Tab-separated table of C-alpha atoms and ligand atoms in Angstrom:
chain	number	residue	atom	x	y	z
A	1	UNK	CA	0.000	0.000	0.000
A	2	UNK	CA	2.726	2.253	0.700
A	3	UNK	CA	4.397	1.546	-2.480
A	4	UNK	CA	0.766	2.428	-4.079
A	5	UNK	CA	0.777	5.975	-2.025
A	6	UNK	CA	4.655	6.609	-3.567
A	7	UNK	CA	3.998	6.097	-7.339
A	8	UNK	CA	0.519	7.669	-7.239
A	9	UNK	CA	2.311	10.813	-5.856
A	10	UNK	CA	5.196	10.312	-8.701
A	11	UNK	CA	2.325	10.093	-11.483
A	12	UNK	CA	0.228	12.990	-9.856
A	13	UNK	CA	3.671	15.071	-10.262
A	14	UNK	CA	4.225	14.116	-13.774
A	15	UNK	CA	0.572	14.646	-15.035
A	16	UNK	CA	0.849	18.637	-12.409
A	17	UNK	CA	4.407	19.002	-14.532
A	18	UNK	CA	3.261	18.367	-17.817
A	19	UNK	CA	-0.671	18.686	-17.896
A	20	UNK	CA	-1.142	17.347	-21.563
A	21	UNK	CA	1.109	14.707	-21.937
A	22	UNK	CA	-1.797	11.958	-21.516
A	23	UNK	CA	0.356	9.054	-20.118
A	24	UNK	CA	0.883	10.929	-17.103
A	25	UNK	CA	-2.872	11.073	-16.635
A	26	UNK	CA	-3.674	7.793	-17.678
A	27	UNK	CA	-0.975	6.149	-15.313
A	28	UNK	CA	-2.602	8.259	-12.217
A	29	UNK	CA	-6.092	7.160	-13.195
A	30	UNK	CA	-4.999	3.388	-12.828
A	31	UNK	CA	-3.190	3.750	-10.240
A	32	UNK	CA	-5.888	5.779	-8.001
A	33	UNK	CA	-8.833	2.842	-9.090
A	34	UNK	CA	-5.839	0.099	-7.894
A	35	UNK	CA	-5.914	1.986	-4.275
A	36	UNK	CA	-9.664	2.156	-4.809
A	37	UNK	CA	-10.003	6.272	-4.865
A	38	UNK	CA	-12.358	6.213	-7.679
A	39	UNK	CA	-13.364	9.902	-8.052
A	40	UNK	CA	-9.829	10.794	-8.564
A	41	UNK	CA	-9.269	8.605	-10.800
A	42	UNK	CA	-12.207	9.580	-12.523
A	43	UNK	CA	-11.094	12.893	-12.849
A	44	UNK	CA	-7.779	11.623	-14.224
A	45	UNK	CA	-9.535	9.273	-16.547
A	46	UNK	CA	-11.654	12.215	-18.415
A	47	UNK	CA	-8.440	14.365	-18.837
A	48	UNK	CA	-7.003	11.813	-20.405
A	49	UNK	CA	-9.943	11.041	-22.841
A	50	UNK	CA	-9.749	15.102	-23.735
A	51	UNK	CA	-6.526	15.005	-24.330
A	52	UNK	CA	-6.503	11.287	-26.214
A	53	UNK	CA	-10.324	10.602	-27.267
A	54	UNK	CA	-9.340	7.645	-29.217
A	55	UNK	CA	-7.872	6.008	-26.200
A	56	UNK	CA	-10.557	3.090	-26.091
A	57	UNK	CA	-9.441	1.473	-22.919
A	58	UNK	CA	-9.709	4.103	-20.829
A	59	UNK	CA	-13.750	4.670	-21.596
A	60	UNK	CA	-13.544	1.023	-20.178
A	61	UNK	CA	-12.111	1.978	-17.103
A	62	UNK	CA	-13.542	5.079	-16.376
A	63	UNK	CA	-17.212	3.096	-17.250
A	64	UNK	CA	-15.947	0.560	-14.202
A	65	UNK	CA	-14.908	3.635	-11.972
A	66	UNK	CA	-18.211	5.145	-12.956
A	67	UNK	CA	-20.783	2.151	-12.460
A	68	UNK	CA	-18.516	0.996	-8.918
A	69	UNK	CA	-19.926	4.841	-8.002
A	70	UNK	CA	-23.290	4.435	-8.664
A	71	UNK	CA	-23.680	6.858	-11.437
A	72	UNK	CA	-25.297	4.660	-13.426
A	73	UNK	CA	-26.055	7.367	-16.596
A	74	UNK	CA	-22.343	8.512	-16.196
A	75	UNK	CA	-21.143	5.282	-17.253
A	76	UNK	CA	-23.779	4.189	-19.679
A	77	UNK	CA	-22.928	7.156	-21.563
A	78	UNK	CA	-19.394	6.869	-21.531
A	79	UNK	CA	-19.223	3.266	-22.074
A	80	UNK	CA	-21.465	3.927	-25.219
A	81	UNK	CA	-18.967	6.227	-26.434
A	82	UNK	CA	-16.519	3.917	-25.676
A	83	UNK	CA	-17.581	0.689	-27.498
A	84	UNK	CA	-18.071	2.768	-30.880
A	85	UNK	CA	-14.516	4.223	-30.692
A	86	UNK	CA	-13.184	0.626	-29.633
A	87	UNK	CA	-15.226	-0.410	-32.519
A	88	UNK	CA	-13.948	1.286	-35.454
A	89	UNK	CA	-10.319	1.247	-34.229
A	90	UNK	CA	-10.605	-2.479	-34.306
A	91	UNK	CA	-9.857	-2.665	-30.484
A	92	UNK	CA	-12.075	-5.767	-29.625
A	93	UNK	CA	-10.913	-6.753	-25.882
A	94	UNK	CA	-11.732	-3.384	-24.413
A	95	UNK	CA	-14.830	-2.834	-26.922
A	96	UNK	CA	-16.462	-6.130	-25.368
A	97	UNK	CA	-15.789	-5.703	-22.044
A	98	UNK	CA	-17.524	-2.045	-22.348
A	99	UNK	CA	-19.952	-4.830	-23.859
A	100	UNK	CA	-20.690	-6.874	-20.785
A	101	UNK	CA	-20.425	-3.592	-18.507
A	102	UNK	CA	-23.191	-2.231	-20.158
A	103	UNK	CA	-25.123	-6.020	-20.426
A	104	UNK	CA	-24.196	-5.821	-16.595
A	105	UNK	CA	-25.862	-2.338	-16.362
A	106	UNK	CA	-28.902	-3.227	-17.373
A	107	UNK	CA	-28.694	-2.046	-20.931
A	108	UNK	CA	-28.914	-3.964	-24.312
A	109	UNK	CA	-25.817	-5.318	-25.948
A	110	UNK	CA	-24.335	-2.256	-28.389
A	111	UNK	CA	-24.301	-3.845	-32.115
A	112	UNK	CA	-20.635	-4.110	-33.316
A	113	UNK	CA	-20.549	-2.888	-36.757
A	114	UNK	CA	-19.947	-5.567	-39.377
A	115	UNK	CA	-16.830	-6.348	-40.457
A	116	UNK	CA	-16.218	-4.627	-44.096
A	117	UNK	CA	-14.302	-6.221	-46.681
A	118	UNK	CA	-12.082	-3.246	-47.167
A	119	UNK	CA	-11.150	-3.067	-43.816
A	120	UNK	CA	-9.963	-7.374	-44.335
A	121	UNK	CA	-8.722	-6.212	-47.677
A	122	UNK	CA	-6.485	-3.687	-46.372
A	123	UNK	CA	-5.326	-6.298	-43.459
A	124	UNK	CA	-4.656	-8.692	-46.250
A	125	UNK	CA	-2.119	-6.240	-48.495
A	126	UNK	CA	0.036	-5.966	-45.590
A	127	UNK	CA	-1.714	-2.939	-43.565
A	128	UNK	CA	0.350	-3.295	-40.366
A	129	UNK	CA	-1.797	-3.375	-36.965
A	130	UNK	CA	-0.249	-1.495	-33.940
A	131	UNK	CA	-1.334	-2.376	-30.670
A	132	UNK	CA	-0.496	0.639	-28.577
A	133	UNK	CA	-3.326	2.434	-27.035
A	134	UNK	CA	-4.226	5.898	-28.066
A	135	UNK	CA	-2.405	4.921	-31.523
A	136	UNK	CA	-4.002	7.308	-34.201
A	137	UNK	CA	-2.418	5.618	-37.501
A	138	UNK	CA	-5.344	3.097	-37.906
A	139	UNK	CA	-4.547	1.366	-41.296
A	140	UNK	CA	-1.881	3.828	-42.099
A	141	UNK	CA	0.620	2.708	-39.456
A	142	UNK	CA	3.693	1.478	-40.593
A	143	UNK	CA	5.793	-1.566	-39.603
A	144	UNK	CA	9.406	-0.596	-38.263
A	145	UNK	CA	12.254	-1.837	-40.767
A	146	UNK	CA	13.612	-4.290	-37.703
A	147	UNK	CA	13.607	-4.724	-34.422
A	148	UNK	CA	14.487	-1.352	-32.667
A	149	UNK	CA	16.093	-3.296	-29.840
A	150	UNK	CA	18.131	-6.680	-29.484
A	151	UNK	CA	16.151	-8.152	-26.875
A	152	UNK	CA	12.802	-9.964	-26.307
A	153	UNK	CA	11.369	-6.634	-25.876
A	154	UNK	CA	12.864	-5.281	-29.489
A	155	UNK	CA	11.397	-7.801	-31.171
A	156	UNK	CA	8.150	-7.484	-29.297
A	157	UNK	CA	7.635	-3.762	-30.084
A	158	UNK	CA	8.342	-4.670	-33.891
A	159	UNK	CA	5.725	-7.406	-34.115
A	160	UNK	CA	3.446	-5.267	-32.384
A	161	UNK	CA	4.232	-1.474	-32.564
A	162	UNK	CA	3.952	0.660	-35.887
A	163	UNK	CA	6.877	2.823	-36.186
A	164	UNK	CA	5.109	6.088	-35.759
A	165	UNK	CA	4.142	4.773	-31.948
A	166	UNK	CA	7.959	4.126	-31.631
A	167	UNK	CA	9.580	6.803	-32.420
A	168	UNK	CA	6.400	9.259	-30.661
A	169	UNK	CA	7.758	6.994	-27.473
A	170	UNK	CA	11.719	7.562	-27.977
A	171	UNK	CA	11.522	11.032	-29.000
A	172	UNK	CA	9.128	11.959	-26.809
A	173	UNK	CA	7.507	10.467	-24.173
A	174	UNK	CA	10.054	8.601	-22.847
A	175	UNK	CA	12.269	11.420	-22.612
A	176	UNK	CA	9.460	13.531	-20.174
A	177	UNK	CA	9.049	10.027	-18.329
A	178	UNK	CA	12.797	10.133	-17.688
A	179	UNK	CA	12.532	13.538	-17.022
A	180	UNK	CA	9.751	14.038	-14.784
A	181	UNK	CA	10.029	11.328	-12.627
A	182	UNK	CA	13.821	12.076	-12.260
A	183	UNK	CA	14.810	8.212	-13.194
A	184	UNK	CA	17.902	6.994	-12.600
A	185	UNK	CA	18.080	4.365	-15.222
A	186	UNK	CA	21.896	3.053	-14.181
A	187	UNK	CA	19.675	2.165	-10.805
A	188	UNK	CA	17.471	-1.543	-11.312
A	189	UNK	CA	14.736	0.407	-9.727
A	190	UNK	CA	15.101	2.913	-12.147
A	191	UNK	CA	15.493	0.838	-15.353
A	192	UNK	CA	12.799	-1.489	-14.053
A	193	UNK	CA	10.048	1.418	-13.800
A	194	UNK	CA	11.242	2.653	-16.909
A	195	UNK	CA	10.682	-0.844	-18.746
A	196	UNK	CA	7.176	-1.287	-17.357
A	197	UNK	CA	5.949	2.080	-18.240
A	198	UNK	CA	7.485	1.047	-21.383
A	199	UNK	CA	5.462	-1.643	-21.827
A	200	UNK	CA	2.212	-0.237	-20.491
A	201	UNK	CA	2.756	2.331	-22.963
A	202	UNK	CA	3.008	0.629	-26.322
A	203	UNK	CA	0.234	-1.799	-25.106
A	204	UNK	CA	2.702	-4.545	-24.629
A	205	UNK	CA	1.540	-5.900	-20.910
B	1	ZN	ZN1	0.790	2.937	-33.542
């Protein structure tokens, strides 16, 4: 718990520091519904929609912060939002659990929209699918040329991160992450955080 208290203070600093970088915000959010303080992380969770509205699995767990609270239109109406965004981006493991949230809520199943042809089609000619959340390429992202790293992880990110993702990580957000949470990464602590918000970030836990 007090390890909980420590990085929830850390995140809170980064998302104060840098109020639109949306990591920051989404980081708090999860880490305030973890210690159960769900109308922060509410709060956290709708700043990081505004700044990131494509960000499908956070209408999931704001809908879950939302319906735990009792505000039952709250969440319908985000969770409605949510399954159509999760829908068209193709992002089917948060899009049906907003699904069975709203099932759970009382409210009829939302209708996924059918699957097109183009949208196979375009899988089919090689249209590269990047699993990071918030990723705005859609069919437009781009496979990296090889594996930006020589590890497990490297050849993760290439399998599963479009190069516009990577390079929007090393250029940027990993350099505020560094940055703002003053991480020592010749320290295992420090590498260690680094790697997981690593991870979290590209959508690769
Ligand atoms: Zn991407």
């Amino acid at each position: 718990m007090h390890l909980l208290d420590e990085r929830i203070a850390q995140f809170r600093k980064m998302a104060n520091d840098d109020p639109d970088n949306e990591l920051g915000h989404y980081r708090l959010g999860q880490l305030l519904q973890e210690a159960g303080r769900l109308e922060e992380a509410v709060q956290a969770y709708r700043r990081t929609l505004e700044l990131s509205p494509q960000f499908s699995k956070v209408y999931q767990l704001l809908g879950e912060c939302l319906k735990q609270l009792g505000q039952r239109a709250d969440a319908i109406k985000v969770l409605r939002e949510g399954f159509a965004v999760a829908d068209e981006r193709g992002d089917y493991v948060p899009r049906d659990a907003m699904s069975k949230l709203l099932v759970e809520l009382g409210e009829p199943a939302p209708v996924p929209r059918p699957t097109t042809p183009a949208s196979t089609a375009g899988q089919a000619v090689g249209g590269f699918r990047c699993r990071r959340p918030g990723c705005y390429m859609g069919q437009r992202a781009r496979q990296l040329p090889k594996a930006p790293l020589p590890d497990d992880i490297g050849q993760k990110i290439f399998e599963n991160v479009c190069a516009e993702c990577w390079n929007y990580w090393l250029r940027d957000l990993s350099i505020k992450v560094i940055n703002e949470m003053r991480l020592d990464l010749s320290t295992a602590q420090g590498a260690e955080i680094y790697d997981q918000i690593m991870r979290e970030t590209l959508g690769l836990s």
